[in-house]
mmCIF file of C-alpha atoms in Angstrom:
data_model
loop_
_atom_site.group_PDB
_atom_site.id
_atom_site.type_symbol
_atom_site.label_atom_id
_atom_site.label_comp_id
_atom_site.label_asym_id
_atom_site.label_seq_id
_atom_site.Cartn_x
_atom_site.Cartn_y
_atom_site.Cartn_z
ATOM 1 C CA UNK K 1 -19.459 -34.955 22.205
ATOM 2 C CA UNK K 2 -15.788 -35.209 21.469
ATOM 3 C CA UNK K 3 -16.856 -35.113 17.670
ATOM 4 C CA UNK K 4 -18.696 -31.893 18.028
ATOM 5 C CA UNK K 5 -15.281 -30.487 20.110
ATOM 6 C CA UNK K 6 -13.359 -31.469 17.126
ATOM 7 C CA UNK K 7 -15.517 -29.682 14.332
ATOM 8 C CA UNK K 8 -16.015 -26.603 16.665
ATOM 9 C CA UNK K 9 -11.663 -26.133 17.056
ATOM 10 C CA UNK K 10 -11.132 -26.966 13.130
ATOM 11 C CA UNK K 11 -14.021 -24.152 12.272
ATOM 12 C CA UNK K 12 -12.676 -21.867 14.460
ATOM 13 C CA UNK K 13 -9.381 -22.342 13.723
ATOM 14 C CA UNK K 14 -9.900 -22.032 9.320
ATOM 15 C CA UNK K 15 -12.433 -19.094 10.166
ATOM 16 C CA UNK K 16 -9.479 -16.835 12.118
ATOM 17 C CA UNK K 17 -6.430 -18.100 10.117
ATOM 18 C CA UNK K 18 -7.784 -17.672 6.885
ATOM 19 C CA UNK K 19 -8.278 -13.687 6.948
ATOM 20 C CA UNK K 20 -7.763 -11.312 9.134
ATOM 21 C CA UNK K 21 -8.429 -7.184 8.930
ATOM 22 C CA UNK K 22 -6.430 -4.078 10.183
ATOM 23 C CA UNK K 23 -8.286 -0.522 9.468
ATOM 24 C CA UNK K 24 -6.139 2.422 10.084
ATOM 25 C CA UNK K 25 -6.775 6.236 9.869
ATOM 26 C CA UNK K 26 -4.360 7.339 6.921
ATOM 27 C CA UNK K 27 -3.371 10.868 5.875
ATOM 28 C CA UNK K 28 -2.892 11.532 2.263
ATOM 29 C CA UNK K 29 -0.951 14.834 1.555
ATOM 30 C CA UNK K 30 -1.835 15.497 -1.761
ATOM 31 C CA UNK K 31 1.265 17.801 -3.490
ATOM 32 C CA UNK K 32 -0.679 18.391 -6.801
ATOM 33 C CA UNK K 33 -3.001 20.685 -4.762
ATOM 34 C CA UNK K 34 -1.501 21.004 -1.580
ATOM 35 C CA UNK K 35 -4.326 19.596 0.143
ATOM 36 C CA UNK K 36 -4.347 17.413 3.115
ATOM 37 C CA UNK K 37 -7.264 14.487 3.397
ATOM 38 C CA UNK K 38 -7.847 12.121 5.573
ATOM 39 C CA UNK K 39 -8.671 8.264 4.699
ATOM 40 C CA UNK K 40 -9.607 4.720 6.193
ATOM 41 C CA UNK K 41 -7.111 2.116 4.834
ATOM 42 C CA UNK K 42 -8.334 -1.358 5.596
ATOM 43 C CA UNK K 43 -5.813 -4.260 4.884
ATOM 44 C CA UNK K 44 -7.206 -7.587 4.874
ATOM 45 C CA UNK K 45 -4.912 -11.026 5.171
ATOM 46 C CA UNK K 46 -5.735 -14.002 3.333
ATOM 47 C CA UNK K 47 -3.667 -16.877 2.743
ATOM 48 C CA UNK K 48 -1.626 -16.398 -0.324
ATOM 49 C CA UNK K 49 -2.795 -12.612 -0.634
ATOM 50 C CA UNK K 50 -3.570 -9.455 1.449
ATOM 51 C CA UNK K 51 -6.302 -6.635 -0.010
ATOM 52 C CA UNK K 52 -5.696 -3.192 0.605
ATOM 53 C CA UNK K 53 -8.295 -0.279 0.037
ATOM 54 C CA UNK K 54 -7.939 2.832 0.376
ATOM 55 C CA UNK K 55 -11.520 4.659 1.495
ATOM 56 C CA UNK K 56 -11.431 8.500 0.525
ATOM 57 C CA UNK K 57 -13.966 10.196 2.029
ATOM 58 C CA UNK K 58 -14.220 12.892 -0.939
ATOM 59 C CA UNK K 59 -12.957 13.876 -4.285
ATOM 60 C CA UNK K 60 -12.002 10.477 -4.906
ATOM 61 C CA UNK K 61 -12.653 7.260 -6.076
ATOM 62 C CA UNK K 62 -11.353 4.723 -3.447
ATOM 63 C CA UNK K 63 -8.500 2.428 -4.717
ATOM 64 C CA UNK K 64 -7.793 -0.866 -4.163
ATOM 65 C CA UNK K 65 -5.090 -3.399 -4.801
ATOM 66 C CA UNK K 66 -3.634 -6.707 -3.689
ATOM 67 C CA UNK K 67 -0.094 -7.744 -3.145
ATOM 68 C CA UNK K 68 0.815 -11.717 -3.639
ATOM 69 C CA UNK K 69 4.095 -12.115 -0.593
ATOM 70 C CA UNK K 70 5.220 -15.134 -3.045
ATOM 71 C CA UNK K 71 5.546 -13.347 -6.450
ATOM 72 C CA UNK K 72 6.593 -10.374 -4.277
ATOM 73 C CA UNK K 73 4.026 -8.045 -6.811
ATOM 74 C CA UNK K 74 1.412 -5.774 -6.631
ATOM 75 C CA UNK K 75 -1.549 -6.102 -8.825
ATOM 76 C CA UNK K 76 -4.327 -2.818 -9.520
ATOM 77 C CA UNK K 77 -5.138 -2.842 -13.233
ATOM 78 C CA UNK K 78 -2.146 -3.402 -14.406
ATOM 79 C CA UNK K 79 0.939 -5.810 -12.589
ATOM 80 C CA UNK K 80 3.530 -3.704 -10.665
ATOM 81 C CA UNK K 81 6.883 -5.712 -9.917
ATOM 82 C CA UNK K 82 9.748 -4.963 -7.553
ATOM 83 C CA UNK K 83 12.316 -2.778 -8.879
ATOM 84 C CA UNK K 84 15.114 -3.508 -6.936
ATOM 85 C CA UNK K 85 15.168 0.314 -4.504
ATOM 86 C CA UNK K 86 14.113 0.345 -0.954
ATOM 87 C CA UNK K 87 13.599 3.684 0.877
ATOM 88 C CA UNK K 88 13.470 3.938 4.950
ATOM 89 C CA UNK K 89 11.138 5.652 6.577
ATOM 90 C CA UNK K 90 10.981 6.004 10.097
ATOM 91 C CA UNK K 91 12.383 2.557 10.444
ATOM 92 C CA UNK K 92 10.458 0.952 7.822
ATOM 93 C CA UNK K 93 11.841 -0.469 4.517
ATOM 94 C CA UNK K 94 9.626 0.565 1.793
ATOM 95 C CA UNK K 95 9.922 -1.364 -1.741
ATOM 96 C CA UNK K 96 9.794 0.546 -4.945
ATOM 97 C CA UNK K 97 7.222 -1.498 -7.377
ATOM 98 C CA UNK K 98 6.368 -0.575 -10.841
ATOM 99 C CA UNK K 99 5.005 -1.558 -13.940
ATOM 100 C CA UNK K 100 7.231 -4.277 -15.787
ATOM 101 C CA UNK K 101 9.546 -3.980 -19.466
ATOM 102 C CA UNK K 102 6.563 -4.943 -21.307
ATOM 103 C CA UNK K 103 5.464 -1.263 -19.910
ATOM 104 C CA UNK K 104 8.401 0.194 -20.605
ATOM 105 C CA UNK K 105 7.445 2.847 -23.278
ATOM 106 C CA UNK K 106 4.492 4.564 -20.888
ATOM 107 C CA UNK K 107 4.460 7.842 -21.085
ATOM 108 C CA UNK K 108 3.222 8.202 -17.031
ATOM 109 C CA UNK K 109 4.965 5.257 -15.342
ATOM 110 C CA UNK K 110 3.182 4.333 -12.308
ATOM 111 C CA UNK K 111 5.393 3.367 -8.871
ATOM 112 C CA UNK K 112 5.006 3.066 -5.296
ATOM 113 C CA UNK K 113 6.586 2.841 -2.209
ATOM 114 C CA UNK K 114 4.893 0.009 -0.221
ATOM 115 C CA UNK K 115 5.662 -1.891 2.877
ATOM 116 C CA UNK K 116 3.311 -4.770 3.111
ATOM 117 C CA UNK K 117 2.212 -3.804 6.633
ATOM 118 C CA UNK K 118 2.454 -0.215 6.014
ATOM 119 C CA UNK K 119 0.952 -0.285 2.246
ATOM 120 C CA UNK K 120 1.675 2.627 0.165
ATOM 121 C CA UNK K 121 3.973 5.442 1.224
ATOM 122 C CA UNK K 122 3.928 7.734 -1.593
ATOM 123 C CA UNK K 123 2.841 7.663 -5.690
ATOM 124 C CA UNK K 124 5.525 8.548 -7.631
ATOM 125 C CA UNK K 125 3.533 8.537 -10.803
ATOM 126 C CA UNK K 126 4.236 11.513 -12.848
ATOM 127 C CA UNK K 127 1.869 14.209 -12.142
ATOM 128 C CA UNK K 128 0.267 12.708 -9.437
ATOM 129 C CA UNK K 129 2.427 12.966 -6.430
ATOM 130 C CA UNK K 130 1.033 11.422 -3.220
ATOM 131 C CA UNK K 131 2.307 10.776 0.449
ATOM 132 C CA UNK K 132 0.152 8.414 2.662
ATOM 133 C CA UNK K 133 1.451 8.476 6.176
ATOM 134 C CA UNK K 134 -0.090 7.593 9.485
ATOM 135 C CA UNK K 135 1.016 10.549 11.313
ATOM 136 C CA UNK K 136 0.600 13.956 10.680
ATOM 137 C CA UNK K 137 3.203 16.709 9.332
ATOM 138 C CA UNK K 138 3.198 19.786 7.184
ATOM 139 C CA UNK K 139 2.748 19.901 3.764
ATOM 140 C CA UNK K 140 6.187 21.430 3.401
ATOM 141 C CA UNK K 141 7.537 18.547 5.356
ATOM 142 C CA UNK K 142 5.639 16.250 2.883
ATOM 143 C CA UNK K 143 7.066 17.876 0.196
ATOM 144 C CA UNK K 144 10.948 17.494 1.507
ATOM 145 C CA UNK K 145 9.953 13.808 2.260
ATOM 146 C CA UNK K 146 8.534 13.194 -1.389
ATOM 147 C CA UNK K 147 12.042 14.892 -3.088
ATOM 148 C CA UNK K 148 13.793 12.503 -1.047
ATOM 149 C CA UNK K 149 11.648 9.739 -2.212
ATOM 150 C CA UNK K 150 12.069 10.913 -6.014
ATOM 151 C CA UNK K 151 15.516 11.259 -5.304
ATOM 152 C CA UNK K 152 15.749 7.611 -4.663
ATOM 153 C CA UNK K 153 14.208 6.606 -7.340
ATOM 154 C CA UNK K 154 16.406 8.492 -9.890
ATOM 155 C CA UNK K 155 19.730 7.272 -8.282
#
């Protein structure tokens, strides 16, 4: 009986440690078009790795990524490093990532602003300028937060 106990506690305890989920209602204030949408992020924890995807619910493809804590690195289709710029947001320290030296010579350099509990705060790629935020504000005020963001990045 004891046995049984045992098995039942080291199950349970692998089957909730190894992963856990967080879905969250997202905005995305999209400056391109000056359209506002609204998205599902879900964030799944894993041991040495935690998913995020991004569910639009039209016009778009959803996108997913993962981030690895240990290398400190985001990974889509291409590997996005740390660049050494943090931006605050509402008391949240967001990390600037972007594609690595080897990358250098891109015409459209992808980067984001991501918190690892927050995921992405804004794309900074050229020509596709995107805020993500959980709460909602105008687009002009998404506009004066993404120059500030920019501004960031080029200083």
């Amino acid at each position: 009986m004891n046995l049984r106990k045992g098995f039942l506690l080291i199950f349970l305890f692998f089957a909730f440690s190894c992963t856990s989920k967080k879905n969250e209602e997202i905005i995305l204030y999209n400056l391109m078009s000056n359209k506002i949408e609204n998205l599902t992020l879900n964030i799944k924890y894993k041991d040495s790795v935690i998913d995020y995807k991004y569910g639009f619910k039209e016009n778009y493809k959803d996108f997913d990524f993962r981030y690895y804590p240990k290398k400190d690195i985001l990974v889509d289709e291409d590997v996005l490093y740390y660049k050494n710029k943090q931006f605050i947001h509402q008391n949240i320290i967001f990390k600037l990532y972007g594609l690595g030296k080897e990358n250098g010579g891109v015409s459209h350099p992808r980067m984001y602003f991501f918190n690892k509990d927050f995921g992405i705060l804004a794309n900074a790629t050229y020509g596709v300028p995107f805020v993500f935020l959980k709460d909602s504000i105008s687009l002009l005020e998404s506009e004066i937060l993404f120059k500030k963001i920019i501004f960031k990045i080029n200083n």
